[in-house]
Amino acid sequence: QVQLVESGGNSVQAGGSLSLSCTASGDPARLHYMAWFRQAPGQEREGLVVFFGSSGSTRFADSVKYRFTGSRDNAKRTIYLKMHDLTPDDTAMYYCATTNREFLRTPLAPNGYDYWGQGTQVTVFS
């Protein structure tokens, strides 16, 4: 069993920045994918970035790739999401997720993930 705990959500003015973190329990070496998602009220859950455990690389969604950055600290079993130039459209609950599956055909799609954190709220006001 894997547990994920997100933190860092807050209210921020448009144009500002925010950093989120997600810490996993369990063996991070077996977590081939870790990812950040977000979901706004009435909208589908959207994949933002996936961290590939085998290569250490990342893949960002086109919608955020020029404003969001990500990093991973395997020793701390933590992934980070740094968000810049935030707009009210970024307001959502942000979740991290992971899976023990070795291959995901669409790693930015939520249906491949087995474990989810409780989420952390990000609110951007103008």
JSON list of C-alpha atoms in Angstrom, two decimals:
[
{"chain": "A", "resi": 1, "resn": "GLN", "atom": "CA", "xyz": [0.00, 0.00, 0.00]},
{"chain": "A", "resi": 2, "resn": "VAL", "atom": "CA", "xyz": [1.17, 3.49, -0.83]},
{"chain": "A", "resi": 3, "resn": "GLN", "atom": "CA", "xyz": [0.07, 6.68, 0.87]},
{"chain": "A", "resi": 4, "resn": "LEU", "atom": "CA", "xyz": [0.55, 10.13, -0.59]},
{"chain": "A", "resi": 5, "resn": "VAL", "atom": "CA", "xyz": [0.40, 13.41, 1.28]},
{"chain": "A", "resi": 6, "resn": "GLU", "atom": "CA", "xyz": [0.31, 16.72, -0.55]},
{"chain": "A", "resi": 7, "resn": "SER", "atom": "CA", "xyz": [1.06, 20.10, 0.94]},
{"chain": "A", "resi": 8, "resn": "GLY", "atom": "CA", "xyz": [1.63, 23.68, -0.11]},
{"chain": "A", "resi": 9, "resn": "GLY", "atom": "CA", "xyz": [-1.77, 24.71, -1.36]},
{"chain": "A", "resi": 10, "resn": "ASN", "atom": "CA", "xyz": [-2.76, 28.28, -0.63]},
{"chain": "A", "resi": 11, "resn": "SER", "atom": "CA", "xyz": [-4.50, 31.37, -1.91]},
{"chain": "A", "resi": 12, "resn": "VAL", "atom": "CA", "xyz": [-2.34, 33.54, -4.11]},
{"chain": "A", "resi": 13, "resn": "GLN", "atom": "CA", "xyz": [-2.82, 36.61, -6.20]},
{"chain": "A", "resi": 14, "resn": "ALA", "atom": "CA", "xyz": [-2.78, 36.30, -9.96]},
{"chain": "A", "resi": 15, "resn": "GLY", "atom": "CA", "xyz": [0.73, 36.49, -11.34]},
{"chain": "A", "resi": 16, "resn": "GLY", "atom": "CA", "xyz": [2.18, 34.89, -8.24]},
{"chain": "A", "resi": 17, "resn": "SER", "atom": "CA", "xyz": [3.92, 31.59, -7.68]},
{"chain": "A", "resi": 18, "resn": "LEU", "atom": "CA", "xyz": [3.30, 28.61, -5.48]},
{"chain": "A", "resi": 19, "resn": "SER", "atom": "CA", "xyz": [5.13, 25.39, -4.69]},
{"chain": "A", "resi": 20, "resn": "LEU", "atom": "CA", "xyz": [3.47, 22.10, -3.89]},
{"chain": "A", "resi": 21, "resn": "SER", "atom": "CA", "xyz": [5.03, 18.96, -2.54]},
{"chain": "A", "resi": 22, "resn": "CYS", "atom": "CA", "xyz": [3.90, 15.36, -2.31]},
{"chain": "A", "resi": 23, "resn": "THR", "atom": "CA", "xyz": [5.54, 12.74, -0.13]},
{"chain": "A", "resi": 24, "resn": "ALA", "atom": "CA", "xyz": [5.02, 9.04, -0.65]},
{"chain": "A", "resi": 25, "resn": "SER", "atom": "CA", "xyz": [5.25, 6.21, 1.80]},
{"chain": "A", "resi": 26, "resn": "GLY", "atom": "CA", "xyz": [6.43, 2.88, 0.51]},
{"chain": "A", "resi": 27, "resn": "ASP", "atom": "CA", "xyz": [9.33, 2.11, -1.75]},
{"chain": "A", "resi": 28, "resn": "PRO", "atom": "CA", "xyz": [9.82, 4.93, -4.27]},
{"chain": "A", "resi": 29, "resn": "ALA", "atom": "CA", "xyz": [12.03, 2.74, -6.40]},
{"chain": "A", "resi": 30, "resn": "ARG", "atom": "CA", "xyz": [8.98, 0.68, -7.29]},
{"chain": "A", "resi": 31, "resn": "LEU", "atom": "CA", "xyz": [6.87, 3.67, -8.20]},
{"chain": "A", "resi": 32, "resn": "HIS", "atom": "CA", "xyz": [7.49, 3.88, -11.90]},
{"chain": "A", "resi": 33, "resn": "TYR", "atom": "CA", "xyz": [5.22, 6.87, -12.31]},
{"chain": "A", "resi": 34, "resn": "MET", "atom": "CA", "xyz": [4.38, 9.74, -10.02]},
{"chain": "A", "resi": 35, "resn": "ALA", "atom": "CA", "xyz": [2.27, 12.57, -11.27]},
{"chain": "A", "resi": 36, "resn": "TRP", "atom": "CA", "xyz": [0.46, 15.77, -10.43]},
{"chain": "A", "resi": 37, "resn": "PHE", "atom": "CA", "xyz": [-3.14, 16.32, -11.42]},
{"chain": "A", "resi": 38, "resn": "ARG", "atom": "CA", "xyz": [-5.67, 19.01, -10.75]},
{"chain": "A", "resi": 39, "resn": "GLN", "atom": "CA", "xyz": [-9.42, 19.20, -10.78]},
{"chain": "A", "resi": 40, "resn": "ALA", "atom": "CA", "xyz": [-11.56, 22.31, -10.78]},
{"chain": "A", "resi": 41, "resn": "PRO", "atom": "CA", "xyz": [-15.24, 22.16, -9.80]},
{"chain": "A", "resi": 42, "resn": "GLY", "atom": "CA", "xyz": [-17.31, 20.70, -12.60]},
{"chain": "A", "resi": 43, "resn": "GLN", "atom": "CA", "xyz": [-14.29, 19.78, -14.68]},
{"chain": "A", "resi": 44, "resn": "GLU", "atom": "CA", "xyz": [-12.43, 16.58, -15.38]},
{"chain": "A", "resi": 45, "resn": "ARG", "atom": "CA", "xyz": [-9.23, 15.75, -13.62]},
{"chain": "A", "resi": 46, "resn": "GLU", "atom": "CA", "xyz": [-6.32, 17.08, -15.66]},
{"chain": "A", "resi": 47, "resn": "GLY", "atom": "CA", "xyz": [-2.83, 15.63, -15.75]},
{"chain": "A", "resi": 48, "resn": "LEU", "atom": "CA", "xyz": [-0.10, 18.26, -15.30]},
{"chain": "A", "resi": 49, "resn": "VAL", "atom": "CA", "xyz": [3.23, 16.46, -15.07]},
{"chain": "A", "resi": 50, "resn": "VAL", "atom": "CA", "xyz": [4.45, 12.90, -14.78]},
{"chain": "A", "resi": 51, "resn": "PHE", "atom": "CA", "xyz": [7.77, 11.82, -13.32]},
{"chain": "A", "resi": 52, "resn": "PHE", "atom": "CA", "xyz": [9.21, 8.65, -14.83]},
{"chain": "A", "resi": 53, "resn": "GLY", "atom": "CA", "xyz": [10.89, 6.60, -12.16]},
{"chain": "A", "resi": 54, "resn": "SER", "atom": "CA", "xyz": [13.14, 4.62, -14.51]},
{"chain": "A", "resi": 55, "resn": "SER", "atom": "CA", "xyz": [14.69, 7.58, -16.32]},
{"chain": "A", "resi": 56, "resn": "GLY", "atom": "CA", "xyz": [14.13, 10.41, -13.91]},
{"chain": "A", "resi": 57, "resn": "SER", "atom": "CA", "xyz": [12.63, 12.45, -16.73]},
{"chain": "A", "resi": 58, "resn": "THR", "atom": "CA", "xyz": [9.40, 14.40, -16.71]},
{"chain": "A", "resi": 59, "resn": "ARG", "atom": "CA", "xyz": [6.64, 15.15, -19.14]},
{"chain": "A", "resi": 60, "resn": "PHE", "atom": "CA", "xyz": [4.40, 18.18, -18.80]},
{"chain": "A", "resi": 61, "resn": "ALA", "atom": "CA", "xyz": [1.00, 18.86, -20.20]},
{"chain": "A", "resi": 62, "resn": "ASP", "atom": "CA", "xyz": [1.08, 21.46, -22.95]},
{"chain": "A", "resi": 63, "resn": "SER", "atom": "CA", "xyz": [-1.28, 23.67, -20.96]},
{"chain": "A", "resi": 64, "resn": "VAL", "atom": "CA", "xyz": [1.28, 24.27, -18.20]},
{"chain": "A", "resi": 65, "resn": "LYS", "atom": "CA", "xyz": [4.70, 23.39, -19.58]},
{"chain": "A", "resi": 66, "resn": "TYR", "atom": "CA", "xyz": [5.86, 26.99, -19.88]},
{"chain": "A", "resi": 67, "resn": "ARG", "atom": "CA", "xyz": [4.75, 28.01, -16.38]},
{"chain": "A", "resi": 68, "resn": "PHE", "atom": "CA", "xyz": [5.16, 24.93, -14.20]},
{"chain": "A", "resi": 69, "resn": "THR", "atom": "CA", "xyz": [8.32, 23.08, -13.26]},
{"chain": "A", "resi": 70, "resn": "GLY", "atom": "CA", "xyz": [8.79, 19.83, -11.42]},
{"chain": "A", "resi": 71, "resn": "SER", "atom": "CA", "xyz": [11.45, 18.07, -9.47]},
{"chain": "A", "resi": 72, "resn": "ARG", "atom": "CA", "xyz": [11.86, 14.86, -7.51]},
{"chain": "A", "resi": 73, "resn": "ASP", "atom": "CA", "xyz": [13.87, 13.97, -4.45]},
{"chain": "A", "resi": 74, "resn": "ASN", "atom": "CA", "xyz": [14.05, 10.20, -4.20]},
{"chain": "A", "resi": 75, "resn": "ALA", "atom": "CA", "xyz": [15.79, 10.31, -0.83]},
{"chain": "A", "resi": 76, "resn": "LYS", "atom": "CA", "xyz": [12.84, 12.23, 0.63]},
{"chain": "A", "resi": 77, "resn": "ARG", "atom": "CA", "xyz": [10.32, 10.28, -1.47]},
{"chain": "A", "resi": 78, "resn": "THR", "atom": "CA", "xyz": [8.92, 13.60, -2.54]},
{"chain": "A", "resi": 79, "resn": "ILE", "atom": "CA", "xyz": [7.92, 15.25, -5.78]},
{"chain": "A", "resi": 80, "resn": "TYR", "atom": "CA", "xyz": [7.50, 18.96, -6.19]},
{"chain": "A", "resi": 81, "resn": "LEU", "atom": "CA", "xyz": [5.48, 21.19, -8.44]},
{"chain": "A", "resi": 82, "resn": "LYS", "atom": "CA", "xyz": [6.45, 24.81, -8.80]},
{"chain": "A", "resi": 83, "resn": "MET", "atom": "CA", "xyz": [3.85, 26.99, -10.43]},
{"chain": "A", "resi": 84, "resn": "HIS", "atom": "CA", "xyz": [4.55, 30.45, -11.81]},
{"chain": "A", "resi": 85, "resn": "ASP", "atom": "CA", "xyz": [2.50, 33.24, -13.33]},
{"chain": "A", "resi": 86, "resn": "LEU", "atom": "CA", "xyz": [-0.67, 31.81, -11.86]},
{"chain": "A", "resi": 87, "resn": "THR", "atom": "CA", "xyz": [-4.07, 32.84, -13.14]},
{"chain": "A", "resi": 88, "resn": "PRO", "atom": "CA", "xyz": [-7.59, 32.31, -11.75]},
{"chain": "A", "resi": 89, "resn": "ASP", "atom": "CA", "xyz": [-7.92, 29.44, -14.23]},
{"chain": "A", "resi": 90, "resn": "ASP", "atom": "CA", "xyz": [-5.32, 27.57, -12.18]},
{"chain": "A", "resi": 91, "resn": "THR", "atom": "CA", "xyz": [-7.72, 27.46, -9.24]},
{"chain": "A", "resi": 92, "resn": "ALA", "atom": "CA", "xyz": [-8.34, 23.81, -8.45]},
{"chain": "A", "resi": 93, "resn": "MET", "atom": "CA", "xyz": [-7.68, 20.97, -6.07]},
{"chain": "A", "resi": 94, "resn": "TYR", "atom": "CA", "xyz": [-4.23, 19.59, -6.84]},
{"chain": "A", "resi": 95, "resn": "TYR", "atom": "CA", "xyz": [-3.54, 15.90, -6.38]},
{"chain": "A", "resi": 96, "resn": "CYS", "atom": "CA", "xyz": [-0.54, 13.70, -6.66]},
{"chain": "A", "resi": 97, "resn": "ALA", "atom": "CA", "xyz": [-0.85, 10.13, -7.76]},
{"chain": "A", "resi": 98, "resn": "THR", "atom": "CA", "xyz": [1.22, 7.05, -8.32]},
{"chain": "A", "resi": 99, "resn": "THR", "atom": "CA", "xyz": [1.02, 3.48, -9.43]},
{"chain": "A", "resi": 100, "resn": "ASN", "atom": "CA", "xyz": [2.96, 0.25, -9.18]},
{"chain": "A", "resi": 101, "resn": "ARG", "atom": "CA", "xyz": [2.28, -0.52, -12.82]},
{"chain": "A", "resi": 102, "resn": "GLU", "atom": "CA", "xyz": [5.40, -0.72, -14.91]},
{"chain": "A", "resi": 103, "resn": "PHE", "atom": "CA", "xyz": [3.87, 0.80, -18.01]},
{"chain": "A", "resi": 104, "resn": "LEU", "atom": "CA", "xyz": [1.23, 3.41, -18.64]},
{"chain": "A", "resi": 105, "resn": "ARG", "atom": "CA", "xyz": [0.20, 4.03, -22.22]},
{"chain": "A", "resi": 106, "resn": "THR", "atom": "CA", "xyz": [-1.05, 7.52, -21.36]},
{"chain": "A", "resi": 107, "resn": "PRO", "atom": "CA", "xyz": [0.78, 8.61, -18.22]},
{"chain": "A", "resi": 108, "resn": "LEU", "atom": "CA", "xyz": [-1.01, 11.97, -18.02]},
{"chain": "A", "resi": 109, "resn": "ALA", "atom": "CA", "xyz": [-4.41, 10.30, -17.91]},
{"chain": "A", "resi": 110, "resn": "PRO", "atom": "CA", "xyz": [-5.80, 9.73, -14.41]},
{"chain": "A", "resi": 111, "resn": "ASN", "atom": "CA", "xyz": [-7.23, 6.28, -15.02]},
{"chain": "A", "resi": 112, "resn": "GLY", "atom": "CA", "xyz": [-3.83, 4.59, -14.86]},
{"chain": "A", "resi": 113, "resn": "TYR", "atom": "CA", "xyz": [-3.12, 5.58, -11.29]},
{"chain": "A", "resi": 114, "resn": "ASP", "atom": "CA", "xyz": [-3.96, 3.47, -8.29]},
{"chain": "A", "resi": 115, "resn": "TYR", "atom": "CA", "xyz": [-3.00, 5.69, -5.38]},
{"chain": "A", "resi": 116, "resn": "TRP", "atom": "CA", "xyz": [-4.07, 9.28, -4.77]},
{"chain": "A", "resi": 117, "resn": "GLY", "atom": "CA", "xyz": [-3.40, 11.87, -2.14]},
{"chain": "A", "resi": 118, "resn": "GLN", "atom": "CA", "xyz": [-6.14, 13.81, -0.43]},
{"chain": "A", "resi": 119, "resn": "GLY", "atom": "CA", "xyz": [-5.43, 16.90, -2.47]},
{"chain": "A", "resi": 120, "resn": "THR", "atom": "CA", "xyz": [-4.33, 20.42, -1.65]},
{"chain": "A", "resi": 121, "resn": "GLN", "atom": "CA", "xyz": [-6.37, 23.48, -2.66]},
{"chain": "A", "resi": 122, "resn": "VAL", "atom": "CA", "xyz": [-4.89, 26.20, -4.81]},
{"chain": "A", "resi": 123, "resn": "THR", "atom": "CA", "xyz": [-6.93, 29.38, -5.20]},
{"chain": "A", "resi": 124, "resn": "VAL", "atom": "CA", "xyz": [-5.79, 32.20, -7.44]},
{"chain": "A", "resi": 125, "resn": "PHE", "atom": "CA", "xyz": [-7.58, 35.51, -7.06]},
{"chain": "A", "resi": 126, "resn": "SER", "atom": "CA", "xyz": [-7.39, 38.51, -9.35]}
]
